[in-house]
Amino acid sequence: QVQLLESGGGLVQPGGSLRLSCAASGSIFNIRTMGWYRQAPGKQRELVAHIISSGSAKYADSVKGRFTISRDNANNMVFLQMNSLKPEDTAVYSCNADLLASGDYAYKQYWGQGAQVTVSA
């Protein structure tokens, strides 16, 4: 059974930094894309950033230049370094992976449980 476990959320002042981590565990054959989404209260979930196995990444316009996504393929992990945080970055951040589990015949989307990030003075 595949699980995604996030860590690193919390409360930070505007202008501060946080680093989110996500580890995929279980019987995994291959992971294509890993990424981070966020959902603020009263808003739809949005893509923050995603990264493919080669390291090529895509970012939402609102976080370009402030957030950096990276990936450890050997350990099935993805990270999100968040700098210059703003109050509007406050949301629940969820890890996502597009992966093929051992024994499966198709790639599926898997989600972590979510990590609260609050940016406030």
Coordinates of N, CA, C and O in Angstrom, one line a residue, residues 36-48 62 88 90-94 111:
W36 N 3.3 19.7 -5.3 CA 2.6 20.3 -4.2 C 1.5 21.1 -4.6 O 1.6 21.9 -5.6
Y37 N 0.3 20.9 -4.0 CA -0.9 21.7 -4.2 C -1.2 22.4 -2.9 O -0.8 22.0 -1.8
R38 N -2.0 23.4 -2.9 CA -2.5 24.1 -1.7 C -3.9 24.5 -1.8 O -4.4 24.8 -2.9
Q39 N -4.6 24.6 -0.7 CA -5.9 25.0 -0.6 C -6.1 26.0 0.6 O -5.9 25.5 1.7
A40 N -6.5 27.2 0.3 CA -6.8 28.2 1.3 C -8.3 28.1 1.6 O -9.1 27.7 0.8
P41 N -8.7 28.6 2.8 CA -10.1 28.6 3.2 C -10.9 29.3 2.1 O -10.6 30.4 1.8
G42 N -12.0 28.7 1.7 CA -12.9 29.3 0.8 C -12.4 29.3 -0.7 O -13.1 29.9 -1.5
K43 N -11.3 28.7 -1.0 CA -10.7 28.7 -2.3 C -10.5 27.3 -2.8 O -10.5 26.4 -2.1
Q44 N -10.4 27.2 -4.1 CA -10.2 25.9 -4.8 C -8.7 25.5 -4.6 O -7.8 26.4 -4.5
R45 N -8.5 24.2 -4.6 CA -7.1 23.7 -4.6 C -6.4 24.2 -5.8 O -6.9 24.1 -6.9
E46 N -5.1 24.6 -5.7 CA -4.3 25.0 -6.8 C -2.9 24.4 -6.8 O -2.4 24.1 -5.7
L47 N -2.4 24.2 -8.0 CA -1.0 23.7 -8.1 C 0.0 24.8 -7.7 O -0.1 25.9 -8.1
V48 N 0.9 24.4 -6.8 CA 2.0 25.3 -6.4 C 3.2 25.0 -7.3 O 3.8 25.9 -7.9
S62 N 2.3 32.8 -8.9 CA 2.3 33.5 -7.6 C 3.5 33.1 -6.7 O 3.8 33.8 -5.7
E88 N -0.8 35.6 2.1 CA -1.6 34.9 1.1 C -1.1 33.5 0.8 O -1.8 32.8 0.0
T90 N -0.8 31.4 3.1 CA -1.5 30.5 4.1 C -2.4 29.6 3.5 O -3.3 30.0 2.7
A91 N -2.3 28.3 3.8 CA -3.1 27.2 3.2 C -2.7 25.9 3.7 O -1.7 25.8 4.4
V92 N -3.5 24.9 3.4 CA -3.1 23.5 3.6 C -2.3 23.0 2.3 O -2.9 23.1 1.2
Y93 N -1.1 22.6 2.5 CA -0.3 22.2 1.4 C -0.3 20.6 1.4 O 0.0 20.0 2.4
S94 N -0.6 20.1 0.2 CA -0.7 18.6 0.0 C 0.3 18.2 -1.0 O 0.4 18.8 -2.1
W111 N -2.2 11.1 -2.7 CA -2.1 12.3 -2.0 C -1.7 12.1 -0.6 O -2.0 11.1 0.1

